[in-house]
Amino acid sequence: MSPAKKSPKKAPAERTLVILGASGDLTSRLLLPGLATLLKNEPERRVRVIGAAMEPYTAAQWKKRVRDSLTTAKVDKDVTDTILAATSYRRTDVLDRAALVDLLEDLPADSVLYFALPPQVSMQACEILATLELPAGLKLALEKPFGFDKASARTFNRLLEKIVPEQQTYRIDHFLGKSAVLNLLGLRFGNRIFEPIWNNVNISHVDIVSDETLALEGRAGYYDTAGALKDMIQSHLLLIMAMVAMEEMADVNEVELRDLMAHVLRATRLMGSPKQASRRARYTEGKVGRRRIPSYVDEHGVDKDRRTETLAEITVEIKNSRWAGVPFRLRSGKALGSARRGIYLHFKPVAHNLEGLANKATPNCLKLGMSPETIELGITTNGAGDMFELEDTLLSAEIGDSHVRPYGEILAGILDGNPLLSVRGDIAEECWRIVEPVLKAWAKDDVPLQTYPAGSDGPRGWAT
Ligand code: NDP
């Protein structure tokens, strides 16, 4: 399923995308390449990109930055030329009221203001926006992290309500633009064989994992104040869990999808106390492949007294009749020995094992892999050449990946005024509500901060 692939019948009107913070990493590494994949897939789309940041770029310097970003992302020449022909730069301090007024007064109706800014700066810029007259239909796209805890997310939501209606606010979580996550809906609801067994009668536990081999990679400025729980679990993994566990939609639209996701999240609690339901760890010196990785605390820009975790795990339960009693384990970490990204549904064993066979059936496991996007189903069959022995067989397939990168999918939704793949305000607050007891327990050191050598599978005793 890919909303961006539904090409509109007539050419859509030109839209203006203003990127605030256009000299930053997100813009060059993810936003512009994402936009390029969208324009390649939908050449009839017309998007004017206005970059805005503090840097005093000339027009030529800005175009060079855009070209460099697209070249690094291996974008075709024709798409690169299209973007370059329709982009300009405005030096803007977004905390300067007069500069913001200047920027906004030239914008046509239905423009998008994309906040690719440090989160504090986004909030401050929004406080100014709340006092200004805005172009009709202006849409706001806000990057993660959305707030720092439940209270700040709520305060930010109240502020945004003063600027534009919720329908025009797009809280970004690019995991919702990933094909594996979108295809989850097709797999569950488009196949007779899965939906009837998608419940606590048949499923024993669910793992949602995003482990990477990458270490800090120079991102201490952001990561050291966030950590694995806030960076990955509070947003991305809880949203994926909501899609795994939600009820069926009557129709694929933003009201249905987001209502059903919110419904699951509202029913979600830690499974036990924070001490029982969470674990955290931090990497020490080690080797990932051939790369020597310093201990996290020795990385440039890290404050060891913050005790930031680089591996986190929480176990939650969804308190409804479909899922009660099923642990959902969400885990994410850096500098691990192997990258593992996927949703694992572990089924219960069969009620009765056939007698007269040499061994028992292995419980089924359905794995939906993210990068690479795969589906794997572990089943039990009779052993080759020996019908009295059972053996494990893996059925596997690659899922057709979208030509449009996740950021392209997300941008398509914003430009078309469809918030299907963006995070609604109440959902952002629910995600913070779920992790808040863990954050409090960790701040009080109630849960030990363990260690693991970079390149390992995590601390000893953690099942993977
Ligand atoms: P960077 O620090 O690389 O860039 C921040 C940008 O904000 C710079 O262009 C900077 O401009 C600009 N800026 C800061 N203050 C002002 C101001 N007062 N007026 C105008 N521009 C200002 O950050 P990233 O690009 O990495 O991240 C941006 C957002 O995206 C953050 O919220 C981050 O959490 C989120 N994000 C980032 C990801 C990534 O991989 N980078 C992934 C997912 C989310 P100048 O340099 O001119 O001062």
Coordinates of N, CA, C and O in Angstrom, one line a residue, residues 197-208 241 244-245 264 267-272 314-330 343-348:
I197 N -6.4 -15.2 13.2 CA -5.5 -15.7 14.2 C -4.7 -14.6 14.9 O -3.8 -14.8 15.7
W198 N -5.1 -13.3 14.6 CA -4.3 -12.2 15.0 C -4.8 -11.8 16.4 O -5.5 -10.7 16.6
N199 N -4.6 -12.6 17.4 CA -5.2 -12.3 18.7 C -4.5 -13.1 19.8 O -3.6 -13.9 19.5
N200 N -4.9 -12.9 21.1 CA -4.3 -13.6 22.2 C -4.6 -15.1 22.3 O -4.0 -15.8 23.1
V201 N -5.6 -15.5 21.5 CA -5.8 -17.0 21.5 C -4.7 -17.7 20.8 O -4.3 -18.8 21.2
N202 N -4.1 -17.1 19.8 CA -3.1 -17.7 19.0 C -1.7 -17.2 19.1 O -0.7 -17.9 18.8
I203 N -1.6 -15.9 19.5 CA -0.2 -15.3 19.6 C 0.2 -15.2 21.0 O -0.5 -14.8 21.9
S204 N 1.5 -15.7 21.3 CA 2.0 -15.7 22.6 C 2.7 -14.4 23.0 O 2.5 -13.9 24.1
H205 N 3.5 -13.9 22.1 CA 4.1 -12.6 22.3 C 4.6 -11.9 21.0 O 4.7 -12.6 20.0
V206 N 4.8 -10.6 21.1 CA 5.2 -9.9 19.9 C 6.5 -9.1 20.2 O 6.6 -8.5 21.3
D207 N 7.4 -9.2 19.3 CA 8.7 -8.3 19.4 C 8.7 -7.3 18.3 O 8.5 -7.7 17.1
I208 N 8.9 -6.1 18.6 CA 9.2 -5.1 17.6 C 10.5 -4.5 17.8 O 10.8 -3.9 18.9
M241 N 3.6 -0.6 16.7 CA 2.8 -1.5 17.6 C 1.3 -1.2 17.4 O 0.5 -2.1 17.3
V244 N 0.1 -2.7 14.3 CA 0.1 -4.2 14.4 C -1.2 -4.6 15.1 O -1.9 -5.6 14.8
A245 N -1.6 -3.8 16.2 CA -2.6 -4.3 17.1 C -4.0 -3.7 16.9 O -4.9 -4.2 17.5
V264 N -5.8 1.8 20.4 CA -4.9 0.8 20.9 C -3.9 1.5 22.0 O -3.7 0.9 23.1
A267 N -5.2 2.0 25.4 CA -5.4 0.7 26.2 C -4.0 0.1 26.6 O -3.9 -0.9 27.2
T268 N -2.9 0.8 26.2 CA -1.6 0.2 26.4 C -1.0 0.7 27.8 O -1.0 1.9 28.1
R269 N -0.5 -0.3 28.5 CA 0.2 0.0 29.8 C 1.5 -0.8 29.9 O 1.6 -1.9 29.2
L270 N 2.4 -0.4 30.7 CA 3.6 -1.2 31.0 C 3.1 -2.6 31.5 O 2.1 -2.6 32.3
M271 N 3.8 -3.6 31.2 CA 3.4 -4.9 31.8 C 4.2 -5.1 33.1 O 5.3 -5.6 33.2
G272 N 3.6 -4.6 34.2 CA 4.3 -4.6 35.5 C 4.9 -3.3 35.8 O 4.6 -2.3 35.1
I314 N 11.3 -2.0 26.4 CA 10.1 -2.0 27.3 C 9.1 -3.1 26.9 O 9.1 -3.5 25.7
T315 N 8.4 -3.6 27.9 CA 7.4 -4.6 27.6 C 6.0 -4.0 28.0 O 5.9 -3.6 29.2
V316 N 5.1 -4.0 27.1 CA 3.8 -3.4 27.3 C 2.7 -4.4 27.1 O 2.9 -5.4 26.4
E317 N 1.5 -4.1 27.6 CA 0.4 -5.0 27.3 C -0.8 -4.1 26.9 O -0.9 -2.9 27.3
I318 N -1.6 -4.6 26.0 CA -2.7 -3.9 25.5 C -4.0 -4.4 26.2 O -4.3 -5.6 26.0
K319 N -4.6 -3.6 27.0 CA -5.7 -4.1 27.8 C -7.0 -4.1 27.1 O -7.9 -3.2 27.3
N320 N -7.2 -5.0 26.1 CA -8.5 -5.3 25.5 C -8.6 -6.8 25.3 O -7.7 -7.5 25.5
S321 N -9.8 -7.2 24.8 CA -10.0 -8.6 24.8 C -9.2 -9.3 23.7 O -8.9 -10.5 23.8
R322 N -8.8 -8.5 22.7 CA -8.0 -9.2 21.6 C -6.6 -9.5 22.1 O -6.0 -10.5 21.7
W323 N -6.1 -8.6 23.0 CA -4.6 -8.7 23.3 C -4.3 -8.9 24.7 O -3.1 -9.1 25.0
A324 N -5.2 -8.9 25.7 CA -4.9 -9.0 27.1 C -4.0 -10.2 27.3 O -4.2 -11.3 26.8
G325 N -2.9 -10.0 28.1 CA -2.0 -11.1 28.4 C -0.8 -11.3 27.4 O 0.1 -12.0 27.7
V326 N -0.9 -10.6 26.3 CA 0.2 -10.8 25.3 C 1.3 -9.7 25.5 O 1.0 -8.5 25.3
P327 N 2.5 -10.1 25.9 CA 3.6 -9.1 26.0 C 4.0 -8.6 24.6 O 4.2 -9.4 23.7
F328 N 4.0 -7.3 24.5 CA 4.6 -6.6 23.3 C 5.9 -6.1 23.8 O 6.0 -5.2 24.6
R329 N 7.0 -6.6 23.2 CA 8.4 -6.2 23.7 C 8.9 -5.2 22.6 O 9.1 -5.7 21.4
L330 N 9.2 -4.0 23.0 CA 9.8 -3.0 22.0 C 11.2 -2.8 22.4 O 11.5 -2.4 23.5
I343 N 9.1 -6.8 12.8 CA 8.0 -7.1 13.7 C 8.0 -8.7 13.7 O 7.9 -9.3 12.7
Y344 N 8.0 -9.2 14.9 CA 8.0 -10.7 15.1 C 6.8 -11.1 15.8 O 6.6 -10.7 17.0
L345 N 5.9 -11.9 15.2 CA 4.7 -12.4 15.9 C 5.0 -13.8 16.2 O 5.1 -14.7 15.3
H346 N 5.1 -14.1 17.5 CA 5.4 -15.5 17.9 C 4.1 -16.2 18.3 O 3.3 -15.7 19.2
F347 N 3.8 -17.3 17.6 CA 2.5 -18.0 17.9 C 2.7 -19.0 19.0 O 3.8 -19.4 19.3
K348 N 1.5 -19.3 19.6 CA 1.5 -20.3 20.7 C 1.8 -21.7 20.0 O 1.5 -21.9 18.8

